[in-house]
Short mmCIF file of C-alpha atoms in Angstrom, two decimals:
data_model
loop_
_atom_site.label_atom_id
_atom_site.label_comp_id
_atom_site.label_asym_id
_atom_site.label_seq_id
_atom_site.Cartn_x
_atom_site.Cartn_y
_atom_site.Cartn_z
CA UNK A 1403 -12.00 4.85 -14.58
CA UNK A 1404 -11.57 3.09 -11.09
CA UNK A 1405 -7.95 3.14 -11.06
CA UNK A 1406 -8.33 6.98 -11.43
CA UNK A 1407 -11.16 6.76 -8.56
CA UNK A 1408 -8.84 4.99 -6.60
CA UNK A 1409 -5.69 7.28 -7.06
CA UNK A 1410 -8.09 10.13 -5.85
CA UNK A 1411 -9.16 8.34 -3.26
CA UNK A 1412 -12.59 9.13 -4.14
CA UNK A 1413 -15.16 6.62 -2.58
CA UNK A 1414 -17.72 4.61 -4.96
CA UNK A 1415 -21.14 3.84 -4.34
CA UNK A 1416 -22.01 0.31 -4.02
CA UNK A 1417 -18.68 -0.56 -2.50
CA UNK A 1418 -17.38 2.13 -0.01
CA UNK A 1419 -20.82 3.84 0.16
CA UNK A 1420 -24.08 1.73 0.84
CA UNK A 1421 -27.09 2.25 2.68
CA UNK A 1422 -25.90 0.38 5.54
CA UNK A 1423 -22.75 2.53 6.25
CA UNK A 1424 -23.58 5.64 7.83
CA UNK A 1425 -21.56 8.99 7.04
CA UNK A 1426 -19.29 8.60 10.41
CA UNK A 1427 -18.07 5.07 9.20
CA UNK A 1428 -17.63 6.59 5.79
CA UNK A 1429 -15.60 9.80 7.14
CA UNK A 1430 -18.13 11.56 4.58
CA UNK A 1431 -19.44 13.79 7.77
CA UNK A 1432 -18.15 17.10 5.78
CA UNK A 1433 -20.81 16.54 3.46
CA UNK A 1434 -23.69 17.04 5.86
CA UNK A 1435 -26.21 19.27 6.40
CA UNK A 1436 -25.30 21.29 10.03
CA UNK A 1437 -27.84 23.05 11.01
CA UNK A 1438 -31.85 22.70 9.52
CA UNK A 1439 -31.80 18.78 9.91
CA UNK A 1440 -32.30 16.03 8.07
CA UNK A 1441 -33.35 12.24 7.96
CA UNK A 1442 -30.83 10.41 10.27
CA UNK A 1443 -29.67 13.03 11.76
CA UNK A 1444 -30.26 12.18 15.27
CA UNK A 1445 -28.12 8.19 14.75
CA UNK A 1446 -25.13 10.49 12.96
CA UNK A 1447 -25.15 12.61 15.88
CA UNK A 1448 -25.31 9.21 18.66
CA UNK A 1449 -22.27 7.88 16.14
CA UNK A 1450 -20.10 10.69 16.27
CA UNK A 1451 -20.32 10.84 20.34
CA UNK A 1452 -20.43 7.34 21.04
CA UNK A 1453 -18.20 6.29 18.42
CA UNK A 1454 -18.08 3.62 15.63
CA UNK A 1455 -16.51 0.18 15.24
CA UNK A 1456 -15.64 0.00 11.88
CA UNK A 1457 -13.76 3.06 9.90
CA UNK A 1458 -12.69 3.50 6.33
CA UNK A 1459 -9.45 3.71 5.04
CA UNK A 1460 -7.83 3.69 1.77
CA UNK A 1461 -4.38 2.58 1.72
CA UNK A 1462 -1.66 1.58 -0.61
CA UNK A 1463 -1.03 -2.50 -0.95
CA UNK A 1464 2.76 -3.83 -1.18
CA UNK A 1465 1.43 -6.01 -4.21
CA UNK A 1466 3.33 -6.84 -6.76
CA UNK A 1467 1.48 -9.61 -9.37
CA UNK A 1468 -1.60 -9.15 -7.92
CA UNK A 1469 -4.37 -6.30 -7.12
CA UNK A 1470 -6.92 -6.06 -4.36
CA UNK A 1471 -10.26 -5.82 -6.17
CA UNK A 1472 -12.79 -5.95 -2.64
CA UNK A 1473 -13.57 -8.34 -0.49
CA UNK A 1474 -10.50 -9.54 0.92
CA UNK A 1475 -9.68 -9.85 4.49
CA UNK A 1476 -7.80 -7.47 6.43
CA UNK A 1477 -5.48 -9.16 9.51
CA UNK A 1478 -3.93 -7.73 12.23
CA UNK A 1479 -1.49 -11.18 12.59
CA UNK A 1480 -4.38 -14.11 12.77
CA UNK A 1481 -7.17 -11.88 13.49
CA UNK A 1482 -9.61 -10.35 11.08
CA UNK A 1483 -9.45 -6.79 11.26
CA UNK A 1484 -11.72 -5.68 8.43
CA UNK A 1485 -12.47 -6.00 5.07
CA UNK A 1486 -11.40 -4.25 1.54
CA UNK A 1487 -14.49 -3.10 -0.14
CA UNK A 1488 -12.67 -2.12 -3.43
CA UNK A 1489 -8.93 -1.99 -5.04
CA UNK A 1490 -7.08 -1.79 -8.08
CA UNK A 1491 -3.57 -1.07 -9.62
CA UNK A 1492 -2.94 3.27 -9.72
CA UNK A 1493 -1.61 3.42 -13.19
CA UNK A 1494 -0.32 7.45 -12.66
CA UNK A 1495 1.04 6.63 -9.20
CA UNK A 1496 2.06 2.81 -9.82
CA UNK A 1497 0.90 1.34 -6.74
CA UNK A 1498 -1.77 -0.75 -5.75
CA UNK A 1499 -4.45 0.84 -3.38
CA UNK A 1500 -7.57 -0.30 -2.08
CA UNK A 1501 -10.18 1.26 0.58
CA UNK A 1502 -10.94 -0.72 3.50
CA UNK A 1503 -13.53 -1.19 6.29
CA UNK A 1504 -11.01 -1.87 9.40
CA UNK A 1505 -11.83 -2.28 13.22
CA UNK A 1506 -11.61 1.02 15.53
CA UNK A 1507 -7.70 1.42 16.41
CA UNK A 1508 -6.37 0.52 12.79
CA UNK A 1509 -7.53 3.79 10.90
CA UNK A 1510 -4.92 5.67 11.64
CA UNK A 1511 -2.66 7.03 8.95
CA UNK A 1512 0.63 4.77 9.05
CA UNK A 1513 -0.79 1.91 10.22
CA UNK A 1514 -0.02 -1.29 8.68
CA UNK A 1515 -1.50 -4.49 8.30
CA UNK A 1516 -2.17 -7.41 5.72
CA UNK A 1517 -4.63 -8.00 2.93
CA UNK A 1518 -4.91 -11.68 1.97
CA UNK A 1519 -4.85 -11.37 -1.79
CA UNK A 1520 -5.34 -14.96 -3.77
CA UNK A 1521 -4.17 -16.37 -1.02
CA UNK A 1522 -1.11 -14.42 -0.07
CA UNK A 1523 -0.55 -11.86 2.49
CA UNK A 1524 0.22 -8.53 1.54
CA UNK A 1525 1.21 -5.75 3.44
CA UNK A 1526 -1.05 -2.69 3.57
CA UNK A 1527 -0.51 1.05 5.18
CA UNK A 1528 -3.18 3.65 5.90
CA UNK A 1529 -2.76 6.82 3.85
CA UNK A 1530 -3.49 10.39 4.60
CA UNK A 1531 -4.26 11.52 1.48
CA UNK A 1532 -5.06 10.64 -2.11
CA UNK A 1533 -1.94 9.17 -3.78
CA UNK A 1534 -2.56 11.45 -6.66
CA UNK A 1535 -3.00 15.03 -6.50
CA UNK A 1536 -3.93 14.87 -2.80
CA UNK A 1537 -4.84 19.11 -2.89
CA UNK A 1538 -7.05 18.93 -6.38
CA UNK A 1539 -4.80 21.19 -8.05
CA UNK A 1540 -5.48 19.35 -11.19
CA UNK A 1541 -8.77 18.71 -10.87
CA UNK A 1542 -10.35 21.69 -13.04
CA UNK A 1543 -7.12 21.42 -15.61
#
Protein backbone atom coordinates (compact mmCIF):
# COMPACT_ATOMS: atom_id res chain seq x y z
CA UNK A 1 0.00 0.00 0.00
CA UNK A 2 2.70 2.82 0.46
CA UNK A 3 4.48 2.18 -2.63
CA UNK A 4 1.07 2.82 -4.35
CA UNK A 5 0.69 6.03 -1.93
CA UNK A 6 3.89 7.04 -3.01
CA UNK A 7 3.46 6.56 -6.88
CA UNK A 8 0.32 8.85 -6.42
CA UNK A 9 2.02 11.08 -4.64
CA UNK A 10 -0.60 11.08 -2.13
CA UNK A 11 0.62 12.45 1.33
CA UNK A 12 0.24 10.18 4.64
CA UNK A 13 -0.65 11.23 7.92
CA UNK A 14 1.87 10.86 10.53
CA UNK A 15 4.70 11.47 8.13
CA UNK A 16 3.92 14.24 5.51
CA UNK A 17 0.87 15.46 7.51
CA UNK A 18 1.15 16.22 11.36
CA UNK A 19 -0.22 18.66 13.57
CA UNK A 20 2.76 20.71 13.47
CA UNK A 21 2.81 21.31 9.64
CA UNK A 22 0.34 23.71 8.62
CA UNK A 23 -1.60 23.38 5.16
CA UNK A 24 0.87 26.08 3.33
CA UNK A 25 3.98 23.85 4.23
CA UNK A 26 1.93 20.88 3.16
CA UNK A 27 0.75 22.55 -0.32
CA UNK A 28 -2.71 21.01 0.96
CA UNK A 29 -4.21 24.83 0.78
CA UNK A 30 -6.85 23.49 -2.01
CA UNK A 31 -8.43 21.64 0.60
CA UNK A 32 -9.56 24.59 2.70
CA UNK A 33 -12.46 26.11 3.61
CA UNK A 34 -12.55 29.88 1.65
CA UNK A 35 -14.94 31.71 2.82
CA UNK A 36 -17.12 30.96 6.45
CA UNK A 37 -13.79 30.39 8.49
CA UNK A 38 -12.38 28.07 10.44
CA UNK A 39 -9.86 27.25 13.35
CA UNK A 40 -6.41 28.54 12.12
CA UNK A 41 -7.51 30.38 9.69
CA UNK A 42 -6.05 33.63 10.53
CA UNK A 43 -1.90 31.77 10.88
CA UNK A 44 -2.81 30.05 7.18
CA UNK A 45 -3.65 33.34 5.97
CA UNK A 46 -0.14 35.21 7.83
CA UNK A 47 1.70 31.92 6.05
CA UNK A 48 0.54 32.30 2.71
CA UNK A 49 1.55 36.26 2.68
CA UNK A 50 4.55 36.11 4.62
CA UNK A 51 5.72 32.94 3.38
CA UNK A 52 7.10 29.63 4.80
CA UNK A 53 10.55 28.14 5.32
CA UNK A 54 10.12 24.73 4.80
CA UNK A 55 7.98 23.22 1.63
CA UNK A 56 7.08 19.72 0.62
CA UNK A 57 8.14 17.94 -2.19
CA UNK A 58 7.97 14.51 -3.45
CA UNK A 59 10.59 13.55 -5.77
CA UNK A 60 12.06 10.58 -7.46
CA UNK A 61 15.58 9.16 -5.80
CA UNK A 62 18.49 7.91 -8.28
CA UNK A 63 18.67 4.75 -5.89
CA UNK A 64 19.52 1.76 -6.97
CA UNK A 65 20.05 -1.03 -3.84
CA UNK A 66 18.57 1.03 -1.54
CA UNK A 67 15.12 3.00 -0.74
CA UNK A 68 14.49 6.17 1.19
CA UNK A 69 12.07 5.13 3.94
CA UNK A 70 11.98 8.94 6.04
CA UNK A 71 14.18 10.56 7.91
CA UNK A 72 17.12 11.03 5.90
CA UNK A 73 18.85 14.20 5.26
CA UNK A 74 18.45 16.27 2.33
CA UNK A 75 21.92 18.37 1.18
CA UNK A 76 22.36 21.01 -0.99
CA UNK A 77 26.49 20.06 -1.22
CA UNK A 78 27.47 20.07 2.78
CA UNK A 79 24.49 21.82 3.93
CA UNK A 80 21.29 20.35 5.24
CA UNK A 81 18.54 21.35 3.20
CA UNK A 82 15.64 19.34 4.62
CA UNK A 83 14.51 16.20 5.54
CA UNK A 84 12.57 13.06 3.82
CA UNK A 85 9.57 12.32 5.86
CA UNK A 86 8.69 9.08 3.92
CA UNK A 87 9.97 6.87 0.74
CA UNK A 88 9.82 3.68 -0.83
CA UNK A 89 10.52 1.72 -4.13
CA UNK A 90 7.28 2.55 -6.98
CA UNK A 91 6.78 -0.98 -8.07
CA UNK A 92 4.32 0.26 -11.32
CA UNK A 93 6.71 3.10 -12.15
CA UNK A 94 10.13 1.40 -10.95
CA UNK A 95 11.68 4.20 -9.29
CA UNK A 96 12.34 5.15 -5.95
CA UNK A 97 10.42 8.29 -4.61
CA UNK A 98 10.18 9.84 -1.41
CA UNK A 99 8.41 13.24 -0.12
CA UNK A 100 10.52 15.69 1.48
CA UNK A 101 10.45 18.71 3.83
CA UNK A 102 13.21 21.04 1.96
CA UNK A 103 14.29 24.74 2.75
CA UNK A 104 12.42 27.69 0.73
CA UNK A 105 14.31 27.89 -2.82
CA UNK A 106 14.62 23.97 -3.35
CA UNK A 107 10.81 23.18 -4.05
CA UNK A 108 10.82 23.84 -7.28
CA UNK A 109 10.04 21.18 -9.83
CA UNK A 110 13.54 20.12 -11.41
CA UNK A 111 15.50 20.81 -8.73
CA UNK A 112 18.02 18.44 -7.61
CA UNK A 113 19.76 17.58 -4.65
CA UNK A 114 21.01 14.55 -2.43
CA UNK A 115 19.41 12.22 0.05
CA UNK A 116 21.97 10.48 2.29
CA UNK A 117 20.61 6.95 2.20
CA UNK A 118 22.67 4.30 4.59
CA UNK A 119 25.24 6.36 4.26
CA UNK A 120 25.47 7.16 0.61
CA UNK A 121 24.45 10.11 -1.32
CA UNK A 122 21.85 9.85 -3.72
CA UNK A 123 20.66 12.14 -6.11
CA UNK A 124 17.09 13.42 -5.83
CA UNK A 125 14.82 15.74 -8.33
CA UNK A 126 11.59 17.56 -7.49
CA UNK A 127 8.61 16.28 -9.47
CA UNK A 128 5.58 17.99 -10.78
CA UNK A 129 3.32 15.44 -10.63
CA UNK A 130 2.56 11.95 -9.37
CA UNK A 131 4.81 9.42 -11.17
CA UNK A 132 1.77 7.34 -11.76
CA UNK A 133 -1.31 8.44 -13.30
CA UNK A 134 -0.52 12.10 -12.56
CA UNK A 135 -4.44 13.20 -14.06
CA UNK A 136 -6.46 10.25 -11.97
CA UNK A 137 -7.67 8.77 -15.03
CA UNK A 138 -7.47 5.47 -13.37
CA UNK A 139 -8.51 6.24 -10.25
CA UNK A 140 -12.36 5.18 -10.44
CA UNK A 141 -11.31 2.07 -12.94
Amino acid sequence: MNSLRLEKAYKGWGSELTTEISLVESDMLRFARKSGGYIGAEVVEQKTRDGVPIHLVYCEVEATDADPMGNEPVLDGENIVGVTTSGGYGHCVQKSLAFAYVNTGFEAPGTTFDIRILGERRRATVLSEAAWDPKNVRLRS
